[in-house]
Structures are given as C-alpha cells and as structure tokens.
C-alpha cells in the first residue's frame, strides 16, 4: 500500500502536465484544480479500500489524467438542471412541479432583461404596489373582493393565521391535519403562526356541531384544509365549507380555507372527478382562501390569498408580509398565466399541466406509437421495446385518487439489469426519469415534453455503442 501511495503524482506535478494545462483553458482554473485534488483523494481512498476486493486502482499516467478530465467535466455541470419527466406524475414536486406556458416564459424574459413598473404607478407617476398587477385579474377570475400573492401557499397559510388568530384559537377538523411533502404540517404551521389549534371531530368524521361546541370567546377563526394527498374512504364526513360559513356568520367568525391546489377549472367538465374550484369556495362565502400558484393553476411557485377586502387589507399591512413577498419573475409569469384563464379554452391548450391532464387517450397512444417507432431501431440488441396501458397521476396533492389512463413505452433490457438501465439514464447530462414496473423501465408519454424523446434516443444510442465495445 505504501508503494502505491508513493506512486501517486503530486498536485504540482499534475498541474504541469500539458493535458491539464489544456483543460484549464477550456474550463475555469479553480474548477480543474478542484478536480485534481478530488481525484487524488478518490485514488487514496481506492488504495485504502483495495485491501478488500476492489484491487489496486490504475495509477498509470493516462488513467489518472482521464479520471481528472472526467471529474472536471462533472464539476463543470450545473447542479440544477432540466430533466426529462417520464414518470407520468404531472405536478411532480421533486421535479419542479409545473412547467410554464410560453406566455409566462416570455414575461419572465422581458422582466429579466428590462426595467419594469414593478412598484411604479404609471398613471400617477409615483410609487405603486407590486400586488396591483395581479389583484384585479385574480378578482375577475374568481369573484373575490381582494387578494394578494406571497412566496408559496405554506407562507400564505402562515400569514393568514398569524394575522387573524395569533394568540387566539383556530378550530380545525382532525380529518384535515395533513402533512404535505414532509415539511408542511398543519399542526406545526399553526404553532409557528402563534395560533392555538383546537382539534375537533374524529379522523374520518367531523360534524357541524363539533365546530359549534368548540367555539369559545377565544375563538378567532374556523379553518378548513384540503386533505390533498390522502383520501379517507368508508364512513366519512367532513363539513361542507358553505355550512361552516353559515355557522361562522352566526358567531361572527371568519372561515378560512387552505385549498392546496386551487383549481380555476372545473375538471368534471373534462371527465374527471369533481373538485371544488376557487370560484366555488369564494362563492360559498369564505373570508379567505389560499392556494398554490404552481399546482393545478400551472403557474410559478406562489401562494395566492383571496377573499374579503377587510381581511386582505389586514394581511397586506402585516409586517411579515414583507418577508414573504414575491419577486418580479413570479409576478410576471403569474400575470401571464392568469391572463390565459380569461379564456378557458386557451388555458387548457396553453398551460402545460392543463394540457397534460386533459390529453386524450387517443393522442397519448399516437405519441407512444411514435416514440416506440423511434426507439426500436436504437435499442436493437439492448432492450425489447413495447407498449402497454398504464396510469398517470396528477400529483402535487391534487385529486389524489384520480388516475388518468395513459399509454406507456417500455424497455426490457437484455444484458444489463433494469436498475442499471434506470441509473444510466438518470445520470445523463439531461437525466431521464422513468418508472420501474415488472422488470421493465417504463416511460409515460403524457409528461414527456417537446424534445424530450431526442434525449432518450441519444442516451440509448450511446448506451448501445458502449455495450458493443
Ligand atoms: C401543497 C399544499 C400546501 C403547500 O403549498 P406550497 O405552495 O407547496 O407551499 C399547503 N396546503 C395544502 C392543503 C397543500 O395541498
């Protein structure tokens, strides 16, 4: 082992190599230096490990230089990258939720390249409010009196509770104490806001009288939370928001609803399960409703708060609001996305997640057939390519029990395991993420965007060439 350590080249010696010098003209010097150091560390680790079964690492000059080059190219890649989502989960929180509509992307570019009237009232020639750009639009689309937008829905819920029930009681059903995405839990958000949580009812059933009996002179709000990514079946009962509003009115208490996904489109018109829309909730008379910008709305990450003007005004002047404010890119892309909703047909056609949700089986079959045709010659000798029916999911906690019939393209690898194939595609410069099902890697064409299939073809072409070596 000592002999191997002695044979390791030094950093300075490597930096003098013409090959490394050349690499430093192509890539930043500091990055190449980092690659040299990390490669030497890796080699030292390999030498220590070889006591096991790994065998000694190749310390020849070309092998070491090749390792440094590979490491340098790895370090040169941005950490945050596009990926191909072939998982069939449309609003995939780990993969960035909603891809944006073309109009939203253009609005971001314009906002980024230029100055803007972000906080400038052009008609008065004086300081204006950033919220004014979308408030009117949100009210027109939903029937709300007023609204504002913060960083995300978690912030929206926190801000609403902090403003309305800090140090006071907020009543919530035990069936609605949900956890979303591992970091947002209703009881914890309530605790952070300073609201005192009063749980009522049972996990599966909560009645109106449960809320009524819990009301005291310390009660500030009645809270309703969308169950999002879980669903209770069997003997269940939750109080409809309209009944809660009526109870609230008789006791002069505001009802606030965390809608989670918050859709502006009634999906039952497209053959899916009925999910109350934001408009329905506002019409039911809630004081405030909150929802995400990047779930069923298909816009940027944002938390939208809509409702009665008196409450919205209190939220707007809460100093915490300043810490949760949205930036100009969110504002630009949110306004552009909302404008598409002025014509629902346009929204369905142009907001990517709406297009994916409403895509017909016929269209999916056509997309899958085209992909299979392109993959078959490329995958020759590598994997069997076929198609099967399957199910896509909406994701993001929206319509959790809704399954969408889809068409899958499947790869059954011959020489490597399906796990190795999955890893190979996942570790590409543009990673390709599918699902493993019955020893096959499956790609759901529903969530594959324009140009995605080219990355898959390129990856399989390279893998086939490597296999032949
Ligand atoms: C998703 C969700 C949230 C969190 O929204 P973010 O925009 O991710 O912060 C809060 N409440 C419910 C019910 C949700 O479904």
PDB file of C-alpha atoms in Angstrom, residues 4-155:
ATOM      1  CA  UNK A   4       1.078   2.678  -4.192  1.00  0.00           C
ATOM      2  CA  UNK A   5       0.824   5.894  -2.158  1.00  0.00           C
ATOM      3  CA  UNK A   6       4.398   6.746  -3.240  1.00  0.00           C
ATOM      4  CA  UNK A   7       3.442   6.294  -6.881  1.00  0.00           C
ATOM      5  CA  UNK A   8       0.623   8.874  -6.661  1.00  0.00           C
ATOM      6  CA  UNK A   9       1.611  12.046  -8.516  1.00  0.00           C
ATOM      7  CA  UNK A  10       1.633  15.360  -6.623  1.00  0.00           C
ATOM      8  CA  UNK A  11      -0.727  18.249  -7.338  1.00  0.00           C
ATOM      9  CA  UNK A  12       2.036  20.476  -8.745  1.00  0.00           C
ATOM     10  CA  UNK A  13       3.321  17.712 -10.966  1.00  0.00           C
ATOM     11  CA  UNK A  14      -0.175  17.204 -12.392  1.00  0.00           C
ATOM     12  CA  UNK A  15      -0.693  20.937 -12.923  1.00  0.00           C
ATOM     13  CA  UNK A  16       2.457  20.994 -15.078  1.00  0.00           C
ATOM     14  CA  UNK A  17       1.039  18.356 -17.401  1.00  0.00           C
ATOM     15  CA  UNK A  18       0.273  19.843 -20.841  1.00  0.00           C
ATOM     16  CA  UNK A  19      -3.018  17.896 -20.802  1.00  0.00           C
ATOM     17  CA  UNK A  20      -4.127  19.608 -17.569  1.00  0.00           C
ATOM     18  CA  UNK A  21      -2.908  22.974 -18.862  1.00  0.00           C
ATOM     19  CA  UNK A  22      -5.099  22.500 -21.915  1.00  0.00           C
ATOM     20  CA  UNK A  23      -8.043  21.530 -19.728  1.00  0.00           C
ATOM     21  CA  UNK A  24      -7.526  24.799 -17.851  1.00  0.00           C
ATOM     22  CA  UNK A  25      -8.027  26.828 -20.994  1.00  0.00           C
ATOM     23  CA  UNK A  26     -11.348  25.085 -21.663  1.00  0.00           C
ATOM     24  CA  UNK A  27     -12.676  25.119 -18.076  1.00  0.00           C
ATOM     25  CA  UNK A  28     -12.193  27.517 -15.131  1.00  0.00           C
ATOM     26  CA  UNK A  29      -8.766  27.044 -13.469  1.00  0.00           C
ATOM     27  CA  UNK A  30     -10.201  26.717  -9.967  1.00  0.00           C
ATOM     28  CA  UNK A  31     -12.554  24.018 -11.139  1.00  0.00           C
ATOM     29  CA  UNK A  32      -9.752  21.969 -12.736  1.00  0.00           C
ATOM     30  CA  UNK A  33      -7.663  22.394  -9.592  1.00  0.00           C
ATOM     31  CA  UNK A  34     -10.626  21.087  -7.589  1.00  0.00           C
ATOM     32  CA  UNK A  35     -10.893  18.118  -9.940  1.00  0.00           C
ATOM     33  CA  UNK A  36      -7.160  17.333  -9.492  1.00  0.00           C
ATOM     34  CA  UNK A  37      -7.458  17.439  -5.684  1.00  0.00           C
ATOM     35  CA  UNK A  38     -10.656  15.398  -5.595  1.00  0.00           C
ATOM     36  CA  UNK A  39      -9.243  12.787  -7.969  1.00  0.00           C
ATOM     37  CA  UNK A  40      -6.156  12.379  -5.771  1.00  0.00           C
ATOM     38  CA  UNK A  41      -8.412  11.996  -2.717  1.00  0.00           C
ATOM     39  CA  UNK A  42     -10.504   9.405  -4.561  1.00  0.00           C
ATOM     40  CA  UNK A  43      -7.356   7.496  -5.566  1.00  0.00           C
ATOM     41  CA  UNK A  44      -6.112   7.484  -1.970  1.00  0.00           C
ATOM     42  CA  UNK A  45      -9.484   6.089  -0.891  1.00  0.00           C
ATOM     43  CA  UNK A  46      -9.287   3.426  -3.596  1.00  0.00           C
ATOM     44  CA  UNK A  47      -5.811   2.418  -2.441  1.00  0.00           C
ATOM     45  CA  UNK A  48      -7.019   2.065   1.148  1.00  0.00           C
ATOM     46  CA  UNK A  49     -10.035   0.062   0.046  1.00  0.00           C
ATOM     47  CA  UNK A  50      -8.082  -2.359  -2.117  1.00  0.00           C
ATOM     48  CA  UNK A  51      -7.361  -4.432   0.964  1.00  0.00           C
ATOM     49  CA  UNK A  52     -10.916  -5.656   0.267  1.00  0.00           C
ATOM     50  CA  UNK A  53     -11.739  -6.992  -3.153  1.00  0.00           C
ATOM     51  CA  UNK A  54     -11.568  -3.901  -5.354  1.00  0.00           C
ATOM     52  CA  UNK A  55      -7.956  -4.453  -6.446  1.00  0.00           C
ATOM     53  CA  UNK A  56      -5.447  -1.620  -6.759  1.00  0.00           C
ATOM     54  CA  UNK A  57      -6.537   1.444  -8.761  1.00  0.00           C
ATOM     55  CA  UNK A  58      -4.942   2.128 -12.143  1.00  0.00           C
ATOM     56  CA  UNK A  59      -2.224   4.702 -11.379  1.00  0.00           C
ATOM     57  CA  UNK A  60      -0.829   4.955 -14.913  1.00  0.00           C
ATOM     58  CA  UNK A  61      -0.471   8.500 -16.212  1.00  0.00           C
ATOM     59  CA  UNK A  62      -3.196   8.208 -18.901  1.00  0.00           C
ATOM     60  CA  UNK A  63      -5.633   6.635 -16.411  1.00  0.00           C
ATOM     61  CA  UNK A  64      -5.085   9.367 -13.812  1.00  0.00           C
ATOM     62  CA  UNK A  65      -5.423  12.128 -16.406  1.00  0.00           C
ATOM     63  CA  UNK A  66      -8.609  10.561 -17.770  1.00  0.00           C
ATOM     64  CA  UNK A  67     -10.071  10.447 -14.263  1.00  0.00           C
ATOM     65  CA  UNK A  68      -9.243  14.111 -13.706  1.00  0.00           C
ATOM     66  CA  UNK A  69     -10.825  15.056 -17.025  1.00  0.00           C
ATOM     67  CA  UNK A  70     -13.999  13.148 -16.192  1.00  0.00           C
ATOM     68  CA  UNK A  71     -14.191  14.717 -12.738  1.00  0.00           C
ATOM     69  CA  UNK A  72     -13.612  18.218 -14.168  1.00  0.00           C
ATOM     70  CA  UNK A  73     -16.482  17.786 -16.628  1.00  0.00           C
ATOM     71  CA  UNK A  74     -18.702  16.543 -13.820  1.00  0.00           C
ATOM     72  CA  UNK A  75     -17.858  19.611 -11.713  1.00  0.00           C
ATOM     73  CA  UNK A  76     -18.481  21.879 -14.717  1.00  0.00           C
ATOM     74  CA  UNK A  77     -22.094  20.793 -14.986  1.00  0.00           C
ATOM     75  CA  UNK A  78     -24.629  22.964 -13.255  1.00  0.00           C
ATOM     76  CA  UNK A  79     -26.122  21.191 -10.275  1.00  0.00           C
ATOM     77  CA  UNK A  80     -29.606  22.470 -11.080  1.00  0.00           C
ATOM     78  CA  UNK A  81     -30.603  21.086 -14.469  1.00  0.00           C
ATOM     79  CA  UNK A  82     -33.527  20.235 -16.682  1.00  0.00           C
ATOM     80  CA  UNK A  83     -34.653  16.625 -16.532  1.00  0.00           C
ATOM     81  CA  UNK A  84     -36.970  14.524 -18.641  1.00  0.00           C
ATOM     82  CA  UNK A  85     -40.023  13.627 -16.568  1.00  0.00           C
ATOM     83  CA  UNK A  86     -41.320  10.354 -17.979  1.00  0.00           C
ATOM     84  CA  UNK A  87     -42.759   9.271 -14.612  1.00  0.00           C
ATOM     85  CA  UNK A  88     -46.332  10.160 -15.531  1.00  0.00           C
ATOM     86  CA  UNK A  89     -46.711  12.313 -12.402  1.00  0.00           C
ATOM     87  CA  UNK A  90     -47.795  15.656 -13.831  1.00  0.00           C
ATOM     88  CA  UNK A  91     -47.286  18.015 -10.874  1.00  0.00           C
ATOM     89  CA  UNK A  92     -44.131  16.363  -9.535  1.00  0.00           C
ATOM     90  CA  UNK A  93     -42.946  18.366  -6.527  1.00  0.00           C
ATOM     91  CA  UNK A  94     -39.426  16.877  -6.674  1.00  0.00           C
ATOM     92  CA  UNK A  95     -39.140  17.707 -10.366  1.00  0.00           C
ATOM     93  CA  UNK A  96     -40.189  21.343 -10.201  1.00  0.00           C
ATOM     94  CA  UNK A  97     -43.988  20.983 -10.324  1.00  0.00           C
ATOM     95  CA  UNK A  98     -45.490  22.926 -13.230  1.00  0.00           C
ATOM     96  CA  UNK A  99     -43.607  23.697 -16.431  1.00  0.00           C
ATOM     97  CA  UNK A 100     -44.721  27.158 -17.527  1.00  0.00           C
ATOM     98  CA  UNK A 101     -46.761  28.314 -20.500  1.00  0.00           C
ATOM     99  CA  UNK A 102     -44.921  30.018 -23.341  1.00  0.00           C
ATOM    100  CA  UNK A 103     -46.544  33.375 -22.473  1.00  0.00           C
ATOM    101  CA  UNK A 104     -45.282  33.067 -18.883  1.00  0.00           C
ATOM    102  CA  UNK A 105     -41.747  32.311 -20.081  1.00  0.00           C
ATOM    103  CA  UNK A 106     -41.758  35.337 -22.351  1.00  0.00           C
ATOM    104  CA  UNK A 107     -42.957  37.520 -19.484  1.00  0.00           C
ATOM    105  CA  UNK A 108     -40.044  36.296 -17.345  1.00  0.00           C
ATOM    106  CA  UNK A 109     -37.564  37.076 -20.078  1.00  0.00           C
ATOM    107  CA  UNK A 110     -38.921  40.589 -20.573  1.00  0.00           C
ATOM    108  CA  UNK A 111     -38.908  41.237 -16.817  1.00  0.00           C
ATOM    109  CA  UNK A 112     -35.338  39.975 -16.544  1.00  0.00           C
ATOM    110  CA  UNK A 113     -33.904  41.932 -19.467  1.00  0.00           C
ATOM    111  CA  UNK A 114     -35.516  45.275 -18.757  1.00  0.00           C
ATOM    112  CA  UNK A 115     -36.644  47.698 -16.109  1.00  0.00           C
ATOM    113  CA  UNK A 116     -40.326  47.471 -15.295  1.00  0.00           C
ATOM    114  CA  UNK A 117     -43.166  49.216 -13.459  1.00  0.00           C
ATOM    115  CA  UNK A 118     -42.900  46.641 -10.666  1.00  0.00           C
ATOM    116  CA  UNK A 119     -43.680  49.204  -7.964  1.00  0.00           C
ATOM    117  CA  UNK A 120     -44.439  52.261 -10.047  1.00  0.00           C
ATOM    118  CA  UNK A 121     -47.879  53.632 -10.810  1.00  0.00           C
ATOM    119  CA  UNK A 122     -47.589  54.870 -14.392  1.00  0.00           C
ATOM    120  CA  UNK A 123     -50.841  56.833 -14.416  1.00  0.00           C
ATOM    121  CA  UNK A 124     -49.919  58.788 -11.274  1.00  0.00           C
ATOM    122  CA  UNK A 125     -46.189  58.912 -11.894  1.00  0.00           C
ATOM    123  CA  UNK A 126     -45.444  57.764  -8.365  1.00  0.00           C
ATOM    124  CA  UNK A 127     -44.622  54.742  -6.243  1.00  0.00           C
ATOM    125  CA  UNK A 128     -47.115  51.921  -6.715  1.00  0.00           C
ATOM    126  CA  UNK A 129     -47.748  48.437  -5.336  1.00  0.00           C
ATOM    127  CA  UNK A 130     -46.383  45.244  -6.845  1.00  0.00           C
ATOM    128  CA  UNK A 131     -49.609  43.455  -5.929  1.00  0.00           C
ATOM    129  CA  UNK A 132     -51.732  45.734  -8.114  1.00  0.00           C
ATOM    130  CA  UNK A 133     -50.584  43.887 -11.260  1.00  0.00           C
ATOM    131  CA  UNK A 134     -52.478  40.694 -10.478  1.00  0.00           C
ATOM    132  CA  UNK A 135     -55.069  41.592  -7.855  1.00  0.00           C
ATOM    133  CA  UNK A 136     -57.716  42.798 -10.317  1.00  0.00           C
ATOM    134  CA  UNK A 137     -57.170  39.801 -12.556  1.00  0.00           C
ATOM    135  CA  UNK A 138     -57.474  37.352  -9.653  1.00  0.00           C
ATOM    136  CA  UNK A 139     -60.690  39.037  -8.517  1.00  0.00           C
ATOM    137  CA  UNK A 140     -62.179  38.964 -12.027  1.00  0.00           C
ATOM    138  CA  UNK A 141     -61.359  35.282 -12.423  1.00  0.00           C
ATOM    139  CA  UNK A 142     -62.643  34.138  -9.041  1.00  0.00           C
ATOM    140  CA  UNK A 143     -65.237  36.641  -7.852  1.00  0.00           C
ATOM    141  CA  UNK A 144     -63.130  37.565  -4.798  1.00  0.00           C
ATOM    142  CA  UNK A 145     -63.188  41.136  -3.450  1.00  0.00           C
ATOM    143  CA  UNK A 146     -59.457  41.406  -2.933  1.00  0.00           C
ATOM    144  CA  UNK A 147     -56.267  39.394  -2.937  1.00  0.00           C
ATOM    145  CA  UNK A 148     -52.513  39.274  -2.652  1.00  0.00           C
ATOM    146  CA  UNK A 149     -49.757  36.892  -3.568  1.00  0.00           C
ATOM    147  CA  UNK A 150     -46.880  35.628  -1.413  1.00  0.00           C
ATOM    148  CA  UNK A 151     -43.977  33.249  -1.885  1.00  0.00           C
ATOM    149  CA  UNK A 152     -45.871  29.946  -1.648  1.00  0.00           C
ATOM    150  CA  UNK A 153     -49.014  28.502  -0.138  1.00  0.00           C
ATOM    151  CA  UNK A 154     -47.217  27.487   3.060  1.00  0.00           C
ATOM    152  CA  UNK A 155     -46.350  31.166   3.563  1.00  0.00           C
TER     153      UNK A 155
END
